[in-house]
mmCIF file of C-alpha atoms and ligand atoms in Angstrom:
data_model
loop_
_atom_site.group_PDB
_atom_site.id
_atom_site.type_symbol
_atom_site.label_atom_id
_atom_site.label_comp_id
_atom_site.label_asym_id
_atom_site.label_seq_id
_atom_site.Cartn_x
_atom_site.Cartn_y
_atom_site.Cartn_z
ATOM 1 C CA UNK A 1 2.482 29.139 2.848
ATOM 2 C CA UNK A 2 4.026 27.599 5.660
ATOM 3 C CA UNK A 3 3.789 24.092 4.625
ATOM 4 C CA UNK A 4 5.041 25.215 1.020
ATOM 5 C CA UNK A 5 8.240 26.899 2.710
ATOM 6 C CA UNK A 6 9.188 23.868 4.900
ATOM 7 C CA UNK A 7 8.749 21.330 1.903
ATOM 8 C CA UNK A 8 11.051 23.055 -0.189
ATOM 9 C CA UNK A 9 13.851 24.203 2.519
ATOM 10 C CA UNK A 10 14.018 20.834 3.387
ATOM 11 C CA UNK A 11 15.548 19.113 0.736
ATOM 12 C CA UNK A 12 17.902 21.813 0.732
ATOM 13 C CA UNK A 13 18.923 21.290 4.888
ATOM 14 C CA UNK A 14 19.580 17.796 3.423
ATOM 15 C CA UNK A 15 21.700 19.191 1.092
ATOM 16 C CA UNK A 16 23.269 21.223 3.263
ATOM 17 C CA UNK A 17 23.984 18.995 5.810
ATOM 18 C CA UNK A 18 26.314 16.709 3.282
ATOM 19 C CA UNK A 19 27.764 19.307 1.152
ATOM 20 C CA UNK A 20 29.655 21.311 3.876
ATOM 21 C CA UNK A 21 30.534 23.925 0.985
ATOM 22 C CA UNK A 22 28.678 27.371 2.388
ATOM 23 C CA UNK A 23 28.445 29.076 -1.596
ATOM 24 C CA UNK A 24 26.090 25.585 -2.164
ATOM 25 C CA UNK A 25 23.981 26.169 0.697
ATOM 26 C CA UNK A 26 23.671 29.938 -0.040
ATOM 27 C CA UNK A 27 22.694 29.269 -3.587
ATOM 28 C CA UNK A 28 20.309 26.898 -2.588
ATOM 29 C CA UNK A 29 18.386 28.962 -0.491
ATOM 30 C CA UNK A 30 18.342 31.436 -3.311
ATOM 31 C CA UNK A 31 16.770 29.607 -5.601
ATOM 32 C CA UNK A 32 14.221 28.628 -2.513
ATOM 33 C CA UNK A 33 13.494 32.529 -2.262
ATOM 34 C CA UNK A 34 12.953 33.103 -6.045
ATOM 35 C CA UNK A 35 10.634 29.913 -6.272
ATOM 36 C CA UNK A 36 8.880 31.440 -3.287
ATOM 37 C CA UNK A 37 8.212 34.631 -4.751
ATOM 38 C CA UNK A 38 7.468 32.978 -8.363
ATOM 39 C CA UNK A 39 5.316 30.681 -6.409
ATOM 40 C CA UNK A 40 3.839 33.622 -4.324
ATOM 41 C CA UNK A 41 3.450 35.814 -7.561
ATOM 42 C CA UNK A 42 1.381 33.057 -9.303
ATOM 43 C CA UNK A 43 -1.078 32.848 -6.599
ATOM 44 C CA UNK A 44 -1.552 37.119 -6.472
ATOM 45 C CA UNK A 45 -2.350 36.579 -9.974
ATOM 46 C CA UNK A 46 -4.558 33.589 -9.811
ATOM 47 C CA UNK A 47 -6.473 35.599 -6.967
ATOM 48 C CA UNK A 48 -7.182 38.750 -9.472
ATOM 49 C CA UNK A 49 -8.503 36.702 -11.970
ATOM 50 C CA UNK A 50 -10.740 34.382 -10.505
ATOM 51 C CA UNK A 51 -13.397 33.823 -10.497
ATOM 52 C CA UNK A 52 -12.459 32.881 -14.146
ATOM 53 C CA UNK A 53 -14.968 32.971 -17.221
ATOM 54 C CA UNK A 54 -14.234 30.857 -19.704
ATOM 55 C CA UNK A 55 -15.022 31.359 -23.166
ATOM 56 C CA UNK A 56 -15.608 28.611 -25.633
ATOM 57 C CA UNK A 57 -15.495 29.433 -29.147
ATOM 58 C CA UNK A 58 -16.839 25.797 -30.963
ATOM 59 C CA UNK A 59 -13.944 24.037 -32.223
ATOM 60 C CA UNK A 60 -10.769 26.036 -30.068
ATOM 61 C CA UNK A 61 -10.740 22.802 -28.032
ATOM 62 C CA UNK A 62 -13.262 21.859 -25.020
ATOM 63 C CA UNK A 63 -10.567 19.676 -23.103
ATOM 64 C CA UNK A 64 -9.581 23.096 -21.616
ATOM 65 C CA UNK A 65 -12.286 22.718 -19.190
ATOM 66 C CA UNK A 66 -9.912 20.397 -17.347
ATOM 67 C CA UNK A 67 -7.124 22.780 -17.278
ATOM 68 C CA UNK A 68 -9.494 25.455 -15.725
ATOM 69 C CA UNK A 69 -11.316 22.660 -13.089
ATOM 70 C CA UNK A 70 -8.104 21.176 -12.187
ATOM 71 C CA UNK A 71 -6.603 23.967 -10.672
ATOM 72 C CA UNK A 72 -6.554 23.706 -6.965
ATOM 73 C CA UNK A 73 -9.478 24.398 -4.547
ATOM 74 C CA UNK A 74 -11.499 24.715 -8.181
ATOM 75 C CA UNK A 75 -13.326 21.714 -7.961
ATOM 76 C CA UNK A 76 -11.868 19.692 -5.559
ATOM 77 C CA UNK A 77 -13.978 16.314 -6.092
ATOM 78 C CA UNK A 78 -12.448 16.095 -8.991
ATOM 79 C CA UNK A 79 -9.004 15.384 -7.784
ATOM 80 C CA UNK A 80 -7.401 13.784 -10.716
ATOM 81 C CA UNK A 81 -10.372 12.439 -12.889
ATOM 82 C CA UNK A 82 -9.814 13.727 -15.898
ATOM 83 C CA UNK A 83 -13.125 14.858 -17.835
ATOM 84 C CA UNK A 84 -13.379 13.758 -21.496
ATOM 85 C CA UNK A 85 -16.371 11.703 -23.727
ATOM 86 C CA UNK A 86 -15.134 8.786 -21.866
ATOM 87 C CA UNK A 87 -15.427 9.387 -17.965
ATOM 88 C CA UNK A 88 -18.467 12.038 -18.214
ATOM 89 C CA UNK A 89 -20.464 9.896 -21.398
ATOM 90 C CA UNK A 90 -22.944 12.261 -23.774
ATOM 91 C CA UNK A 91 -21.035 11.637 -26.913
ATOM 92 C CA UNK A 92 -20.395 15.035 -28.559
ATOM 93 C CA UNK A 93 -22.319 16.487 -25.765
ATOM 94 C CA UNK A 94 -20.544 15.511 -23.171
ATOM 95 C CA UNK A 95 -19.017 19.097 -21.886
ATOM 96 C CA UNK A 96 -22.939 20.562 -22.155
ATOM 97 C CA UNK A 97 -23.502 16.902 -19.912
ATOM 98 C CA UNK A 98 -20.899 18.133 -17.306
ATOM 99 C CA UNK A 99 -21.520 21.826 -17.349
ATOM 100 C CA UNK A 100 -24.652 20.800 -16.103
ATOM 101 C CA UNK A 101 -23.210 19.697 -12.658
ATOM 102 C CA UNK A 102 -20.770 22.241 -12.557
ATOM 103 C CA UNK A 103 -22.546 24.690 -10.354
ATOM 104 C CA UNK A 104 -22.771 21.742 -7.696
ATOM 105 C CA UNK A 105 -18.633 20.221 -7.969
ATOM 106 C CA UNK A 106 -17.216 23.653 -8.440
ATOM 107 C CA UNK A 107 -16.653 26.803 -5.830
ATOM 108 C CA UNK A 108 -18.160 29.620 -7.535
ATOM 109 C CA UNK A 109 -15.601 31.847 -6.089
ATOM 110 C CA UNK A 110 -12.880 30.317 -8.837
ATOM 111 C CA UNK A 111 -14.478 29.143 -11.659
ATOM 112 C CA UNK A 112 -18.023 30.682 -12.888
ATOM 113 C CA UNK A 113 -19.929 27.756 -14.426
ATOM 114 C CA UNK A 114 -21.759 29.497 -17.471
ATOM 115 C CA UNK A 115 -25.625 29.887 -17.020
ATOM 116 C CA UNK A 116 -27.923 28.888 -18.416
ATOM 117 C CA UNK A 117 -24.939 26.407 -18.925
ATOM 118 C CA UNK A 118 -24.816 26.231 -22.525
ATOM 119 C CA UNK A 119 -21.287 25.484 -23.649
ATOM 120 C CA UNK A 120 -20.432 28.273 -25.990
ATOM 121 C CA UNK A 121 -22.028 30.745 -24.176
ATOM 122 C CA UNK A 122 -20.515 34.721 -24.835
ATOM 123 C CA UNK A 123 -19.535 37.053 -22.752
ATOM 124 C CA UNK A 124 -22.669 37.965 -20.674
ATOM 125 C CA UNK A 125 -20.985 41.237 -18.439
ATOM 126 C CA UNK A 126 -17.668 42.567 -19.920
ATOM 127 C CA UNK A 127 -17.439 45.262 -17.368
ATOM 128 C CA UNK A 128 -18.148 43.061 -15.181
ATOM 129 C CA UNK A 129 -16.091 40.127 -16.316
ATOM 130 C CA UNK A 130 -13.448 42.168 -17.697
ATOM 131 C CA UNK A 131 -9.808 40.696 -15.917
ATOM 132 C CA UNK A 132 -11.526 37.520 -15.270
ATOM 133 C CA UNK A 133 -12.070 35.987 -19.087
ATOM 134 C CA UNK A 134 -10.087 33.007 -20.268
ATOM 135 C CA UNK A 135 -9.883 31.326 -23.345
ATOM 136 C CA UNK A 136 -8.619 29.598 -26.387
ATOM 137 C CA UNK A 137 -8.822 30.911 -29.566
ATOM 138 C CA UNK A 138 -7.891 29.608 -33.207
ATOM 139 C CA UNK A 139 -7.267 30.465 -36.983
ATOM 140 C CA UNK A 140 -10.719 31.084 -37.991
ATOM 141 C CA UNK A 141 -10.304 29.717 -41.284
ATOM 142 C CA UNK A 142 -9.232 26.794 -39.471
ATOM 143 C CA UNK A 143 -11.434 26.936 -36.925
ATOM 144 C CA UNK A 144 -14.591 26.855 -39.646
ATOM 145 C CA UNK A 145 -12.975 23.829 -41.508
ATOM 146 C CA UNK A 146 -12.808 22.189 -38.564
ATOM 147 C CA UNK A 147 -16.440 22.946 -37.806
ATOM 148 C CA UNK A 148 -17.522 21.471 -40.911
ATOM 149 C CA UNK A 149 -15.685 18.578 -40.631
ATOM 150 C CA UNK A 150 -16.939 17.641 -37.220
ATOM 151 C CA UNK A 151 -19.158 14.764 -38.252
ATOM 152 C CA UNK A 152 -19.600 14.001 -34.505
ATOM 153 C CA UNK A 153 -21.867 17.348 -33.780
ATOM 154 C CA UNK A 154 -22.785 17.189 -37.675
ATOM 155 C CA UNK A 155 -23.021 21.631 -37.590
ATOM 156 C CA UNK A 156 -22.927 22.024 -41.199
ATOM 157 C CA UNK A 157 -26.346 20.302 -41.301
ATOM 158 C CA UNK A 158 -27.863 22.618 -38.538
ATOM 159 C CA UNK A 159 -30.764 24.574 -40.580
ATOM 160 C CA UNK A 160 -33.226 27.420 -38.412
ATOM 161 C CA UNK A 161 -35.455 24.642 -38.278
ATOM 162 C CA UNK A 162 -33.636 21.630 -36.912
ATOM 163 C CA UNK A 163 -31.625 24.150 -34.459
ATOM 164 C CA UNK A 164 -34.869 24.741 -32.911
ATOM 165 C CA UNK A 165 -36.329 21.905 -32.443
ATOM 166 C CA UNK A 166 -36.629 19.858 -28.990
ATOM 167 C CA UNK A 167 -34.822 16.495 -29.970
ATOM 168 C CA UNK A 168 -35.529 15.973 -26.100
ATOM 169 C CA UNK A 169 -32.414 16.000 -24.175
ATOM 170 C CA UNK A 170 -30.616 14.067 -26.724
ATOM 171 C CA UNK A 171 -27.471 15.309 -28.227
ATOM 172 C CA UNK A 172 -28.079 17.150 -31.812
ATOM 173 C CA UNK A 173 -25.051 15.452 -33.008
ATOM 174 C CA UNK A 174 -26.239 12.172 -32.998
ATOM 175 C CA UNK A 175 -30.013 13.107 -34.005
ATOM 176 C CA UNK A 176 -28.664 14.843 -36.862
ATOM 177 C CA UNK A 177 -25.605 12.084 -37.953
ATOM 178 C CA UNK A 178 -27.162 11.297 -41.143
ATOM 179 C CA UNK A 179 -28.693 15.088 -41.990
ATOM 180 C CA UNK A 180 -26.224 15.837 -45.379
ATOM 181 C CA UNK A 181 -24.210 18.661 -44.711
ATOM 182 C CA UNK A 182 -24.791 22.312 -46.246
ATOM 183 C CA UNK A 183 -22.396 22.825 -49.110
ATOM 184 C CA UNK A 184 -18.582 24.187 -47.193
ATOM 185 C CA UNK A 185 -18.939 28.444 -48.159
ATOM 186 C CA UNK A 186 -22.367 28.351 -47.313
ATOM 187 C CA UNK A 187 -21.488 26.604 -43.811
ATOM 188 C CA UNK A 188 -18.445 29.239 -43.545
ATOM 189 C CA UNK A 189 -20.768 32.188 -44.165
ATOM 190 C CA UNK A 190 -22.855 31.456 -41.159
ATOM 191 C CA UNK A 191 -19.962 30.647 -38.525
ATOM 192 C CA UNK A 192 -18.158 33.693 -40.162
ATOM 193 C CA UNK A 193 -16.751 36.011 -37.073
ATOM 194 C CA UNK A 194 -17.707 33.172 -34.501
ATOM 195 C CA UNK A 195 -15.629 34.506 -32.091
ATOM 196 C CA UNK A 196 -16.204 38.291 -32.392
ATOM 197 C CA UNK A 197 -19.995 37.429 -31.781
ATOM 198 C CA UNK A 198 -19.461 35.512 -28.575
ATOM 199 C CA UNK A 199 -17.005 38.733 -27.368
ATOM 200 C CA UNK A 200 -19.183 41.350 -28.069
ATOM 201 C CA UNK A 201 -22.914 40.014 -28.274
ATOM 202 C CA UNK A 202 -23.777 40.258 -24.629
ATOM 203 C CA UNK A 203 -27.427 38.377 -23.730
ATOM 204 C CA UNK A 204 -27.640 37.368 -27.622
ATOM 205 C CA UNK A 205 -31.092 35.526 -27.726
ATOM 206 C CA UNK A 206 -29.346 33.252 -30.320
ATOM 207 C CA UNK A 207 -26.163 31.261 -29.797
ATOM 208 C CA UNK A 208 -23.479 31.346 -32.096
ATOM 209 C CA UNK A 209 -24.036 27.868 -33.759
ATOM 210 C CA UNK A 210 -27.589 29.066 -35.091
ATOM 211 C CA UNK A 211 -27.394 29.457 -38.312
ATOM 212 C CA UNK A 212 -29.806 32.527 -38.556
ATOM 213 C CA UNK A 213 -27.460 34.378 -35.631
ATOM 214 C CA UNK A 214 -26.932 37.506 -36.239
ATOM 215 C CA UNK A 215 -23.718 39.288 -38.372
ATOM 216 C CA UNK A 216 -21.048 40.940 -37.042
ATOM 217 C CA UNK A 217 -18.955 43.669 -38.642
ATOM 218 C CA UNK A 218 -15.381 44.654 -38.417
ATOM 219 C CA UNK A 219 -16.704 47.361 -36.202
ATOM 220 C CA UNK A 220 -17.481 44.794 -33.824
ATOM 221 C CA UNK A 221 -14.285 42.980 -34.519
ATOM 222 C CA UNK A 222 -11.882 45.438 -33.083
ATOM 223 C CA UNK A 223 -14.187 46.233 -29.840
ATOM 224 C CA UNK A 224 -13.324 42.059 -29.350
ATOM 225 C CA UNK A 225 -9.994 42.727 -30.219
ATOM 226 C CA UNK A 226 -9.551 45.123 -27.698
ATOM 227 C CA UNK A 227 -12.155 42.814 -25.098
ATOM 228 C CA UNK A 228 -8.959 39.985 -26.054
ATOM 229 C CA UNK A 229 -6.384 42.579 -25.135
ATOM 230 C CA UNK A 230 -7.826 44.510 -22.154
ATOM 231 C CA UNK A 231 -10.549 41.969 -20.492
ATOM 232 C CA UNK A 232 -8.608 38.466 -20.922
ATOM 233 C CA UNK A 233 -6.609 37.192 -17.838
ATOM 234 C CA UNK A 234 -5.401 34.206 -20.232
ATOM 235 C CA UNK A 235 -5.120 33.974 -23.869
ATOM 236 C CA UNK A 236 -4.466 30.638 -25.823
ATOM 237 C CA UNK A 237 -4.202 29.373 -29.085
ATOM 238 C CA UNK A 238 -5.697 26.356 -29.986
ATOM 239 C CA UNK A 239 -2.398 25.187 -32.371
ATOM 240 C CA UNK A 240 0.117 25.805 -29.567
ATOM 241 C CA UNK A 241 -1.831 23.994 -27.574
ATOM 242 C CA UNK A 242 0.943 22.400 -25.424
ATOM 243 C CA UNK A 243 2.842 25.350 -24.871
ATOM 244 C CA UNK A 244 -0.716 27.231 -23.982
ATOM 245 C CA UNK A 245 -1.341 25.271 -21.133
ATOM 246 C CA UNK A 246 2.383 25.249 -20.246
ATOM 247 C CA UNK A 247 1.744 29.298 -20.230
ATOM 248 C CA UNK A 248 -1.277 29.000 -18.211
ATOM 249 C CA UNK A 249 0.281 27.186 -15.607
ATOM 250 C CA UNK A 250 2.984 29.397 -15.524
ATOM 251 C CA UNK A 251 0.926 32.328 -15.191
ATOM 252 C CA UNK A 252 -1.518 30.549 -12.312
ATOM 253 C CA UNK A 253 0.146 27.439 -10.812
ATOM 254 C CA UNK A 254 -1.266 24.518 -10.044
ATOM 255 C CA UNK A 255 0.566 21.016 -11.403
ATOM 256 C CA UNK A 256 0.514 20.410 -15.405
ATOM 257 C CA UNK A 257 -1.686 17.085 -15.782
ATOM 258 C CA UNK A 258 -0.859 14.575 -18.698
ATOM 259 C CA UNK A 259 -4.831 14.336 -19.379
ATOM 260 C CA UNK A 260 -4.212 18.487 -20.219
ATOM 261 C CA UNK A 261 -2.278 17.854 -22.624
ATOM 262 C CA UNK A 262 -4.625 15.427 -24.755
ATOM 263 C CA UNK A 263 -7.408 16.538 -27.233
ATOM 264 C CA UNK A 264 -10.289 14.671 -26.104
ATOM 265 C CA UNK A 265 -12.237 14.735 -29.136
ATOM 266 C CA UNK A 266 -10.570 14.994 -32.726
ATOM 267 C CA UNK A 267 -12.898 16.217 -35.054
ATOM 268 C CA UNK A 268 -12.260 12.545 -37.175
ATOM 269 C CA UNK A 269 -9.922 9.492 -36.468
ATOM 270 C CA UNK A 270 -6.382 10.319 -37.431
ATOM 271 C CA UNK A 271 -6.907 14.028 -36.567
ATOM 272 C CA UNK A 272 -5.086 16.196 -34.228
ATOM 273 C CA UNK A 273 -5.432 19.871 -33.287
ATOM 274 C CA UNK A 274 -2.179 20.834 -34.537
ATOM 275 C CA UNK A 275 -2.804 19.588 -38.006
ATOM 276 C CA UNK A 276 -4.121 22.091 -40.738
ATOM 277 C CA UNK A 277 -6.898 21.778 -42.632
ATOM 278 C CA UNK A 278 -6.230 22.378 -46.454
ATOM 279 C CA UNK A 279 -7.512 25.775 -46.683
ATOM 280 C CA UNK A 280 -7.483 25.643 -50.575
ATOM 281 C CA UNK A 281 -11.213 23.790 -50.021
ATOM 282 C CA UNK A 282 -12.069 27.356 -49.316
ATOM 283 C CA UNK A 283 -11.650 28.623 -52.464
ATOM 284 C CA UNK A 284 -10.369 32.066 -51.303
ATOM 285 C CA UNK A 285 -12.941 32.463 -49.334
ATOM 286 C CA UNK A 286 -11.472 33.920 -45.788
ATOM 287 C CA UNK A 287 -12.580 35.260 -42.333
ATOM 288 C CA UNK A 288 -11.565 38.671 -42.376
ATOM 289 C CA UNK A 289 -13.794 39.499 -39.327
ATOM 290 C CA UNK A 290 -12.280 37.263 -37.015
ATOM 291 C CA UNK A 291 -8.690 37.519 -38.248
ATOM 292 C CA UNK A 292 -8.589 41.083 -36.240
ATOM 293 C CA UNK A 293 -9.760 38.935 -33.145
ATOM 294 C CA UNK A 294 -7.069 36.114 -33.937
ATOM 295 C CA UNK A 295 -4.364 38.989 -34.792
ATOM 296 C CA UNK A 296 -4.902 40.199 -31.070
ATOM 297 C CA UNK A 297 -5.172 36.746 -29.235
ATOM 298 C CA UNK A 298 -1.820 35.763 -31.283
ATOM 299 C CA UNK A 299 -0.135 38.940 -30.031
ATOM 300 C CA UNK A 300 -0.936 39.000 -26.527
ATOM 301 C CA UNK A 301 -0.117 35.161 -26.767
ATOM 302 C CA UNK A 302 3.428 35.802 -27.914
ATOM 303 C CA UNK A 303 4.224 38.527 -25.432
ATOM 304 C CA UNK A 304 3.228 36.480 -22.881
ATOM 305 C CA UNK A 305 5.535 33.498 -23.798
ATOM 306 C CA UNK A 306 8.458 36.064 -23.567
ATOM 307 C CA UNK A 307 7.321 37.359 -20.521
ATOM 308 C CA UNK A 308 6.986 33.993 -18.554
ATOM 309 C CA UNK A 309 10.103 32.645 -20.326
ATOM 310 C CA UNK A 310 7.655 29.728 -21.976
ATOM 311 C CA UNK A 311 8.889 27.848 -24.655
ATOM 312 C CA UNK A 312 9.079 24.130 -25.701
ATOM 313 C CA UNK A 313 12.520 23.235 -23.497
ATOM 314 C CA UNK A 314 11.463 25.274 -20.448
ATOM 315 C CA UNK A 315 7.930 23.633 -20.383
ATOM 316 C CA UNK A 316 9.181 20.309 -20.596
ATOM 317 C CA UNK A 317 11.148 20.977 -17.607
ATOM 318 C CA UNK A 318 8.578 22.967 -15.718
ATOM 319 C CA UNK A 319 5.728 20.137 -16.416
ATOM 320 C CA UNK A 320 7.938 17.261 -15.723
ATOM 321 C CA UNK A 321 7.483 18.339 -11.640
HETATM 322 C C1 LIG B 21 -23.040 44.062 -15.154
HETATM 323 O O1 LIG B 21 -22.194 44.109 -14.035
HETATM 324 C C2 LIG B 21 -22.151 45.363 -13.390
HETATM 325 C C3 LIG B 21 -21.024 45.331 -12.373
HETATM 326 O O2 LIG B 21 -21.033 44.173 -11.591
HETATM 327 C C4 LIG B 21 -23.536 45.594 -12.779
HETATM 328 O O3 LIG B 21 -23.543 46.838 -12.098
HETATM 329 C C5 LIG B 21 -24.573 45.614 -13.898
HETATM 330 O O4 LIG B 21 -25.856 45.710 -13.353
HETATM 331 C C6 LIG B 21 -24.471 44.337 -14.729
HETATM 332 N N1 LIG B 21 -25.305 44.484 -15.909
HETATM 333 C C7 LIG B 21 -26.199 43.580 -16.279
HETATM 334 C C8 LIG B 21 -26.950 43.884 -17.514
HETATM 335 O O5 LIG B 21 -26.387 42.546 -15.649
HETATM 336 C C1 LIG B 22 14.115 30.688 -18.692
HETATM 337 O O1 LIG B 22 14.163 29.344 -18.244
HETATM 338 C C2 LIG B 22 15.429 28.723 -18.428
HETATM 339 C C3 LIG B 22 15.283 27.246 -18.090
HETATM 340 O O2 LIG B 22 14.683 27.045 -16.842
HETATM 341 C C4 LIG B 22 16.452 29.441 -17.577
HETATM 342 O O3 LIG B 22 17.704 28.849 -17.755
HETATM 343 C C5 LIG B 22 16.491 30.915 -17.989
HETATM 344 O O4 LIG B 22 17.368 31.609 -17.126
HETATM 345 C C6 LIG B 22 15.109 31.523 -17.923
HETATM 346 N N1 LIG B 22 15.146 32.876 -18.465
HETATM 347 C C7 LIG B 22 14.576 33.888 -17.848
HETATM 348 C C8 LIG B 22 14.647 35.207 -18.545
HETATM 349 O O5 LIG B 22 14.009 33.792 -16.783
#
C-alpha cells in the first residue's frame, strides 16, 4: 500500500512543485485520496470473493479465463501471456488443455481451478461457493445457435454414444469434424436450460453437453436465478462483452489487457460475439427455461454498470491506464 501511495503522490509533488497555485495542489491530493480509497475498496472486494469459481456455460465465451488468471498474484507465471488456441495449442480443446495445468500455475487461494477439470463444470458447493461464483452468461437462444454452429467442437453431432466414447485424449471436435450434425430443434432441445443445469445440478454424473443430461424445469430456473442474484460475485454478459470486463475490472482491479478484450475463438470465420444469430432458423422455438436465468444475469448486470459508473466513454478512459 505503501509503494501504491508514493507512486501516485509523486507525480502530484511534481506538480506541485511547478504550479505554485495551493487550490491545484489541494485538488490533486484529493483526487489521490479518492483513487486510494477506490483503489483500497477494489481490493476489500477482490479479497471477499476469492477464491473465485468460475462458471462456464459452452458458448458465453472461454477467453474469460484470461481475465480471471490475469489478475494479480492469480497466476503469476503467466505475466502477460495471453492464453488462447494459439499459445496453449489443443484446437477446440485448448481451455480443457490448460485447465489441466491450472492447479500447478495458479494459487488456489484466488482462483479455484475446477476438478476434475472439465471445462463446463457446474456449481459443485453453492453454500459453499456462494459469494465466490463468476461468470458470463448469454441469450440462450443465442447461446444454442451458436452451439450449433460451432463446427470447431462439432456439438450438434454429439449422440449418447459418441459422447461416451474414449477417442483417447484427442479433442471430440476434431474426431467428430465430419459426424453430420443433428437437425437445429432437435440440437436446441437437448442444450435447452444449459445454464440453469450447471447452477443448480450440483455433482451431476453427466455434463451439460451430453445429450442424454438430464431436464430442468422452471422450478429449477428461478432457484439459478436467485444462485445468479445472491451467490455471484461477478455477472457478465457475453454481448457486452467489452464493457463486462471493463465492469469486472472496476469491481476487482487489476490492469485491463488488450488480449481481454479479443474472442479467441469465433464460432466460424467472419464471426464475432456481438453479432446475432438469425433467430428466425428457430422457428419459434425459444428457451423459456433459461430466459429466467438470463432475465436475472441481465439485471444484476445493469445495476452494476450504474453502480460502478461503467459505460462505453468511462471504460475507454479507465482501460487506456
Ligand atoms: C459443502 O461445503 C460445506 C461448507 O464448506 C461443507 O460443510 C459441506 O460438507 C460441503 N458439501 C459437500 C457435499 O461437499
Ligand atoms: C463517472 O465517470 C466519469 C468519467 O470518469 C466522471 O466524470 C463522473 O463523475 C463519474 N460519475 C460518478 C457518479 O462517479
Amino acid at each position: 500500500m505503501l509503494a501504491v501511495f508514493l507512486s501516485l503522490s509523486l507525480p502530484a509533488i511534481s506538480l506541485a512543485s511547478r504550479d505554485e497555485e495551493p487550490e491545484t495542489t489541494m485538488q490533486q491530493m484529493q483526487l489521490l485520496q479518492h483513487q486510494l480509497a477506490l483503489e483500497r475498496a477494489e481490493e476489500r472486494r477482490l479479497k471477499e470473493a476469492q477464491p473465485l469459481h468460475w462458471i462456464h456455460f459452452p458458448k458465453t465465451g472461454s477467453s474469460f479465463v484470461n481475465t480471471i488468471t490475469h489478475l494479480p498474484g492469480t497466476c503469476p507465471s503467466l505475466a502477460n501471456h495471453a492464453l488462447n488456441e494459439d499459445t496453449v495449442g489443443g484446437g477446440a480443446c485448448w481451455l480443457s488443455r490448460w485447465l489441466e495445468q491450472c492447479q500447478g500455475v495458479c494459487n488456489v487461494d484466488k482462483y479455484s481451478c475446477p476438478q476434475p477439470c472439465h471445462v463446463h463444470y457446474p456449481v459443485s458447493n453453492y453454500s459453499a461457493q456462494r459469494g465466490h461464483l463468476v461468470g458470463m452468461f448469454r441469450d440462450p437462444d443465442q447461446r444454442i445457435l451458436s452451439g450449433y454452429h460451432d463446427d470447431a467442437n462439432n456439438f450438434a453431432a454429439y449422440t449418447e454414444d459418441n459422447f461416451n466414447q474414449d477417442f483417447g485424449g484427442k479433442c471430440k471436435g476434431e474426431v467428430l469434424e465430419k459426424v453430420p450434425k443433428k437437425p437445429l430443434l432437435e440440437f436446441a432441445e437437448t442444450w435447452k436450460g444449459g445454464m440453469t443445469y450447471q447452477l443448480v445440478m450440483e455433482h451431476p454424473i453427466t455434463l451439460t453437453v451430453n445429450p442424454s443430461r438430464p431436464k430442468v424445469t422452471l422450478r429449477d430456473a428461478l432457484e439459478a436465478a436467485r444462485r445468479v442474484r445472491e451467490g455471484f460475485a461477478f455477472v457478465g454478459l457475453t454481448e457486452q462483452w467489452d464493457l463486462s470486463i471493463c465492469l469486472f475490472h472496476k469491481m476487482f482491479g487489476g490492469p485491463c489487457h488488450a488480449f481481454e478484450f479479443e474472442n479467441t475463438r469465433p464460432s466460424y470465420a467472419g464471426k464475432s460475439a456481438d453479432q446475432d444469430y438469425d433467430t428466425a432458423q428457430l422457428q419459434g422455438w425459444h428457451d423459456d427455461i433459461d430466459e429466467v436465468v438470463y432475465a436475472a444475469a441481465s439485471e444484476v448486470f445493469r445495476r452494476n454498470l450504474i453502480l460502478f459508473n461503467v459505460s462505453k466513454e468511462t471504460c475507454e478512459e479507465f482501460c487506456s491506464h
